[in-house]
Amino acid sequence: MSPTPAPRKVAVVGAGMVGLSTAWFLQEHGVEVEVLDRTGVAAGSSWGNAGWITPGISTPLPDPAVLSYGIKAVISPASPVYVPVTTDPRLLKFLAAFTRNSTMRRWSLSMRALVPINGRALPAFDVLAAGGVTAPAHEAKSFIAGYETKAETEFLLTELQHIAASGQEVGFEELTGDEVRAAEPTFSDRIGAGIRLLGQRYLNPGEFVDSLADSVRARGGKIREGAEVTAITEEAKGVRLAISGAGDERFDRVVVATGTWLDALAKPFGVREHVQAGRGYSFSVPIEHEPRGPVYLPVQRVACTPLGGRLRVAGMMEFRKPEAALDPRRIDAIVDASRPYLTGVDLDDRQDEWVGSRPCTADGLPLIGATGSPFVHVAGGHGMWGMTLGPATGQLLAETMVTGRPAPELTPFDPLR
């Protein structure tokens, strides 16, 4: 049993995919919820990402491939992984820890930790749909990774083998270049081989998170936009939140789901793992033929998703401060990298150029659960997989908070590790 009574009123700080999913599943247990966000619904990385729902390839971000880039590559603005020259001690410490975790042994350990929650990902979306979240998570009828040569497919094939060895179910088919283009004409003649991923989904992230927010409201929850929580104070039977311009308010529990900004509120409660901004870029372009699912260029690290008659093109991992301005060189790098491999796509007619900060941890595992205070919980640090794992995170965390029974799937993600 829980050492503290089940909460009746919970504040969720952060109105992105993870925060709103947690609020929604708390409502499933009869909990009154209030979501507070300093900006608004889907204002952070939940808006402009690729919208992939891919538990089959939700893997730890630190992997041995990172070690192959080298210093000259990562300091180039055209590199898929960009680290500007810096003297920021927190970033340097994060990068050192990230590098230590980019080994096959540590990747395998982290991958095995992700398998159980990956298995909960798609069923959690099904629960949301059955419960009134109307925006669709589409079945990816065609989800193809395209390569220039057959030899280039070996890296992903090996990774898929390692994923399967960790216990994660992932289906795939190898394709010739002709088979790739027959299945998906968006690929150009430069594509000579491909891998089709099976059983995955995709969605319009902004649309889906807005729909999730609407459902939270329809079920009696409050969402306060422009409400910045500046401090959390533990009290005898709950917490008190300091809200900028609105004074203090009391709740039974609080869930901190502020993405890249998680450190500020969570650190006073013993959360030492730094959440670093891993910034990604995207834009949308017109297309002659709408793909039946995501179009992936793994070598170029470019992810494309059909979104309502246009194609969202996303990519890059940029370790910089989250508040830094959009760097147009990064948009140019995505365009230059993808142009030879796509056809029927007008990469010069770009709209919605965007940069957002993925919340990354040095070991590639999220932070989900109670902190040093039984009244303060966190849910964040999902890296590139916040859309995929947001609903499962919310479902498991809400159940743990209400019942007091630990969820085995969350054990590796202890925020106090």
XYZ file of C-alpha atoms in Angstrom:
417
model
C 0.000 0.000 0.000
C 1.055 3.591 -0.566
C 2.762 5.325 2.367
C 0.627 8.353 1.519
C -3.098 8.527 0.746
C -4.186 8.297 -2.864
C -4.268 11.813 -4.331
C -7.557 13.556 -4.971
C -6.177 16.669 -6.690
C -2.989 16.630 -8.764
C -1.165 19.390 -10.605
C 0.640 18.422 -13.800
C 3.276 20.934 -14.853
C 3.697 20.760 -18.632
C 1.048 20.501 -21.373
C 2.943 18.367 -23.858
C 2.303 14.758 -24.814
C 3.738 13.299 -21.592
C 2.069 15.752 -19.191
C -1.362 15.601 -20.801
C -1.227 11.794 -21.056
C -0.478 11.618 -17.331
C -3.369 13.973 -16.575
C -5.739 11.931 -18.775
C -4.874 8.637 -17.109
C -5.104 10.180 -13.641
C -8.656 11.126 -14.585
C -9.280 7.449 -15.382
C -8.730 6.840 -11.664
C -11.119 9.623 -10.637
C -8.416 12.144 -9.785
C -9.083 15.865 -10.253
C -6.322 17.308 -12.423
C -5.049 20.749 -13.248
C -2.448 21.143 -15.995
C -0.255 24.229 -15.928
C 2.051 25.327 -18.734
C 4.118 28.465 -18.949
C 3.272 28.819 -22.662
C 0.481 26.573 -23.876
C -0.616 23.174 -25.146
C 2.003 21.458 -27.352
C 4.216 24.548 -27.213
C 7.474 22.592 -26.906
C 8.847 19.538 -28.689
C 5.343 18.038 -28.851
C 4.399 20.270 -31.798
C 6.985 20.057 -34.568
C 8.430 16.566 -34.262
C 8.055 13.856 -36.892
C 5.042 12.266 -35.202
C 6.346 8.706 -35.377
C 4.790 6.130 -33.040
C 7.473 3.486 -33.342
C 7.935 1.233 -30.314
C 9.728 -1.239 -32.572
C 12.683 1.127 -32.945
C 12.453 3.129 -29.710
C 16.051 2.671 -28.680
C 18.531 4.439 -26.379
C 19.906 7.605 -27.946
C 23.521 6.967 -26.868
C 24.712 4.240 -29.225
C 28.058 3.102 -30.624
C 27.429 4.931 -33.906
C 27.831 8.236 -32.074
C 31.467 7.392 -31.348
C 32.161 7.095 -35.075
C 31.387 10.734 -35.863
C 34.560 12.312 -34.522
C 35.249 15.866 -33.375
C 35.422 17.391 -36.871
C 31.993 16.025 -37.741
C 30.063 17.014 -34.637
C 31.236 20.639 -34.694
C 30.093 21.057 -38.312
C 26.656 22.711 -38.686
C 25.949 20.269 -41.527
C 26.442 17.210 -39.315
C 23.334 15.197 -38.330
C 24.669 15.388 -34.761
C 25.877 18.914 -33.992
C 27.710 20.091 -30.878
C 28.843 23.721 -31.095
C 32.183 24.574 -29.514
C 31.343 25.395 -25.911
C 32.756 25.967 -22.440
C 29.409 25.303 -20.728
C 30.412 22.936 -17.880
C 26.969 21.337 -17.614
C 26.904 20.517 -21.338
C 30.482 19.226 -21.270
C 29.631 16.971 -18.320
C 26.542 15.700 -20.132
C 28.512 14.975 -23.304
C 31.154 13.069 -21.346
C 28.492 10.902 -19.704
C 26.661 10.483 -23.020
C 29.886 9.266 -24.630
C 30.510 6.785 -21.793
C 27.049 5.345 -22.410
C 27.619 5.024 -26.177
C 29.008 1.518 -25.975
C 27.410 -1.725 -27.096
C 27.255 -3.092 -23.545
C 25.515 -0.054 -22.089
C 23.242 0.304 -25.111
C 22.120 -3.300 -24.651
C 21.391 -2.776 -20.961
C 19.352 0.335 -21.702
C 17.554 -1.359 -24.595
C 16.433 -4.201 -22.338
C 15.137 -1.589 -19.892
C 12.992 0.011 -22.607
C 11.415 -3.202 -23.911
C 8.615 -3.504 -21.301
C 7.378 0.074 -21.702
C 7.709 -0.164 -25.488
C 5.293 -3.076 -25.303
C 2.743 -0.836 -23.580
C 2.992 1.959 -26.172
C 0.404 1.000 -28.802
C -2.174 -0.387 -26.326
C -2.032 2.925 -24.434
C -2.910 4.783 -27.645
C -5.834 2.406 -28.115
C -7.115 3.277 -24.632
C -6.948 6.991 -25.447
C -8.883 6.458 -28.668
C -11.555 4.402 -26.914
C -11.791 7.071 -24.206
C -12.550 9.997 -26.483
C -9.282 11.298 -27.955
C -10.474 11.821 -31.507
C -7.263 12.652 -33.408
C -6.061 9.516 -35.167
C -2.833 7.594 -34.801
C -2.622 6.163 -38.312
C -1.434 2.685 -39.120
C 1.739 3.034 -41.184
C 0.752 1.035 -44.267
C 4.155 1.870 -45.686
C 7.079 2.738 -43.402
C 10.241 2.482 -45.459
C 13.875 3.300 -44.735
C 15.608 4.073 -48.023
C 19.309 3.665 -48.814
C 21.535 4.378 -51.777
C 23.211 0.967 -51.595
C 22.504 -2.471 -50.174
C 25.661 -2.221 -48.058
C 24.224 0.783 -46.202
C 21.311 -1.301 -44.919
C 23.656 -3.413 -42.785
C 23.742 -0.914 -39.919
C 19.953 -0.871 -39.426
C 19.700 -4.624 -40.003
C 22.286 -5.197 -37.283
C 20.480 -2.798 -34.971
C 17.197 -4.609 -35.603
C 18.908 -7.869 -34.695
C 20.149 -6.345 -31.444
C 16.676 -4.961 -30.728
C 15.163 -8.412 -31.249
C 17.856 -9.997 -29.054
C 16.803 -7.619 -26.276
C 13.279 -9.043 -26.396
C 11.623 -6.273 -28.411
C 9.224 -7.379 -31.151
C 10.022 -5.685 -34.457
C 8.948 -6.819 -37.899
C 10.691 -5.802 -41.097
C 11.233 -6.724 -44.751
C 14.236 -6.099 -46.975
C 13.476 -4.437 -50.317
C 15.309 -3.767 -53.566
C 15.437 -0.237 -54.929
C 12.688 -1.047 -57.447
C 10.516 -2.479 -54.689
C 11.068 0.633 -52.577
C 9.957 2.958 -55.371
C 7.021 0.747 -56.316
C 5.797 0.846 -52.740
C 6.630 4.515 -52.193
C 7.147 6.796 -55.226
C 8.406 9.612 -53.021
C 11.839 7.954 -53.090
C 14.056 8.957 -56.023
C 16.082 6.777 -58.389
C 19.097 7.266 -56.101
C 17.561 4.747 -53.699
C 18.960 1.288 -54.368
C 17.729 -0.658 -51.330
C 15.356 -0.369 -48.411
C 13.878 -1.829 -45.261
C 10.135 -1.797 -44.590
C 9.240 -1.589 -40.886
C 6.009 -3.318 -39.895
C 3.421 -2.642 -37.216
C 4.225 1.030 -36.540
C 2.037 4.150 -36.572
C 2.280 7.894 -37.128
C 0.265 10.999 -36.304
C 0.094 14.756 -36.602
C 1.696 15.664 -33.262
C 0.173 19.127 -32.785
C -3.277 17.892 -33.780
C -3.041 14.857 -31.511
C -1.866 16.767 -28.439
C -4.590 19.387 -28.965
C -7.155 16.579 -29.124
C -5.720 15.064 -25.959
C -6.039 18.455 -24.237
C -9.651 18.756 -25.407
C -10.403 15.354 -23.908
C -8.817 16.310 -20.572
C -11.007 19.429 -20.491
C -14.163 17.528 -21.525
C -13.616 15.152 -18.613
C -13.510 18.032 -16.129
C -9.807 18.840 -16.038
C -8.417 22.355 -16.078
C -5.619 23.472 -18.383
C -4.027 26.802 -17.538
C -1.882 28.247 -20.298
C 0.582 31.043 -19.527
C 0.897 29.728 -15.966
C 4.569 29.348 -15.034
C 5.340 27.300 -11.932
C 8.451 28.825 -10.383
C 8.849 26.668 -7.275
C 7.444 23.618 -5.495
C 7.344 23.386 -1.705
C 6.651 20.116 0.101
C 4.165 20.325 2.960
C 2.913 17.847 5.540
C 0.200 16.381 3.315
C 0.965 17.674 -0.147
C 2.722 20.396 -2.080
C 2.408 24.111 -2.633
C 3.136 25.533 -6.069
C 4.330 29.073 -6.636
C 2.690 30.251 -9.859
C 3.985 33.386 -11.491
C 1.415 36.161 -11.228
C -1.081 33.945 -9.406
C 0.424 33.323 -5.965
C 0.623 29.939 -4.254
C -1.767 27.010 -4.680
C -1.937 23.694 -2.857
C -2.290 20.202 -4.352
C -2.069 16.649 -3.034
C 0.631 15.770 -5.579
C 2.472 17.319 -8.495
C 3.876 15.753 -11.663
C 6.722 17.674 -13.291
C 6.569 17.036 -17.044
C 8.358 20.112 -18.346
C 10.608 18.412 -20.894
C 13.965 20.116 -21.306
C 13.223 22.408 -18.361
C 12.676 19.551 -15.899
C 15.863 20.202 -13.898
C 14.764 23.469 -12.326
C 11.747 22.058 -10.498
C 12.978 18.498 -9.930
C 16.541 19.055 -8.692
C 15.498 20.259 -5.190
C 13.857 16.857 -4.695
C 16.943 14.766 -5.364
C 16.791 14.371 -9.158
C 20.453 14.619 -10.170
C 20.196 13.328 -13.754
C 20.490 16.348 -16.056
C 17.949 16.703 -18.858
C 19.734 18.217 -21.843
C 18.149 19.878 -24.863
C 18.704 17.744 -27.958
C 17.235 20.138 -30.468
C 15.558 18.926 -33.629
C 14.446 20.878 -36.693
C 11.483 20.486 -39.030
C 9.500 22.159 -41.778
C 6.692 21.187 -44.139
C 6.657 21.145 -47.943
C 4.118 20.416 -50.696
C 4.177 16.973 -52.297
C 2.853 15.526 -55.552
C 2.150 12.125 -54.012
C 1.169 11.665 -50.357
C 3.061 8.713 -48.850
C 1.124 5.960 -47.110
C 3.397 6.328 -44.102
C 6.742 7.706 -42.960
C 9.640 8.062 -45.388
C 12.987 7.549 -43.640
C 16.538 8.322 -44.764
C 18.646 6.734 -41.983
C 22.088 7.628 -43.365
C 21.063 11.268 -43.623
C 19.066 11.022 -40.362
C 16.039 12.638 -41.988
C 12.492 11.633 -41.042
C 9.537 12.541 -43.285
C 5.866 12.189 -42.365
C 2.685 12.889 -44.368
C 0.564 15.456 -42.555
C -2.619 16.554 -44.271
C -1.464 16.955 -47.841
C 2.019 18.159 -46.999
C 5.184 16.390 -45.944
C 6.877 17.217 -42.653
C 10.629 16.888 -42.992
C 12.511 16.594 -39.713
C 15.983 15.813 -38.531
C 19.178 16.754 -36.708
C 20.321 16.404 -33.129
C 21.769 19.637 -31.835
C 23.071 19.871 -28.278
C 22.520 23.543 -27.482
C 20.584 25.631 -24.987
C 16.841 25.277 -25.602
C 16.286 29.022 -25.850
C 18.838 29.497 -28.671
C 17.370 30.853 -31.899
C 16.629 28.657 -34.900
C 19.830 28.166 -36.900
C 18.985 28.374 -40.639
C 22.150 26.402 -41.445
C 20.514 23.378 -39.886
C 17.450 23.714 -42.118
C 19.778 24.010 -45.120
C 21.630 20.886 -43.998
C 18.397 18.858 -43.896
C 17.417 20.128 -47.351
C 20.821 19.369 -48.861
C 20.955 15.906 -47.288
C 17.489 14.832 -48.429
C 17.137 16.494 -51.842
C 18.886 13.752 -53.893
C 16.724 11.002 -52.416
C 13.216 12.466 -52.695
C 11.068 13.186 -55.743
C 7.827 15.103 -56.161
C 8.753 17.156 -53.090
C 9.295 20.937 -53.346
C 11.973 21.467 -50.712
C 12.227 25.159 -51.607
C 8.591 25.896 -50.710
C 9.020 25.481 -46.972
C 6.517 26.417 -44.276
C 6.503 26.081 -40.489
C 10.292 26.094 -40.076
C 10.698 25.038 -36.452
C 13.200 24.017 -33.826
C 12.257 22.204 -30.632
C 14.138 20.691 -27.745
C 13.954 16.976 -27.147
C 14.581 16.219 -23.443
C 17.620 13.901 -23.415
C 19.370 12.042 -20.606
C 22.964 10.855 -20.690
C 21.996 7.184 -20.382
C 19.134 7.387 -22.882
C 16.462 6.403 -20.342
C 13.570 8.597 -19.206
C 12.907 9.773 -15.658
C 9.534 8.507 -14.459
C 8.308 8.184 -10.895
C 8.543 9.615 -7.401
C 11.382 11.862 -6.313
C 12.811 12.304 -2.833
C 9.368 13.586 -1.866
C 6.400 11.184 -2.037
C 4.305 14.126 -3.224
C 6.524 15.143 -6.151
C 6.750 12.982 -9.283
C 8.503 13.519 -12.578
C 7.861 12.283 -16.107
C 10.382 13.333 -18.726
C 13.697 12.744 -20.432
C 12.260 10.575 -23.217
C 14.634 11.927 -25.853
C 13.199 11.246 -29.313
C 10.470 8.936 -28.015
C 8.158 11.245 -26.057
C 5.356 10.880 -28.598
C 5.706 7.098 -28.723
C 6.017 6.545 -24.973
C 3.988 9.487 -23.627
C 0.674 7.627 -23.238
C 2.303 4.506 -21.734
C 4.262 6.727 -19.349
C 1.102 8.498 -18.226
C -0.811 5.253 -17.827
C 1.869 3.561 -15.720
C 2.674 6.619 -13.613
C -0.976 7.379 -12.875
C -1.589 3.802 -11.763
C 1.462 3.886 -9.503
C 0.481 7.210 -7.941
C -3.076 6.114 -7.167
C -2.524 2.524 -6.069
C 0.897 2.868 -4.467
C 1.977 -0.316 -6.250
C 5.245 0.057 -8.173
C 5.016 -0.621 -11.892
C 7.820 -3.023 -12.878
C 8.056 -1.321 -16.283
C 9.138 1.901 -14.559
C 11.834 0.444 -12.294
C 14.758 1.285 -14.640
C 13.582 4.878 -14.929
C 13.885 5.795 -11.245
C 14.396 9.597 -11.159
C 16.800 9.201 -8.219
C 19.210 6.859 -10.042
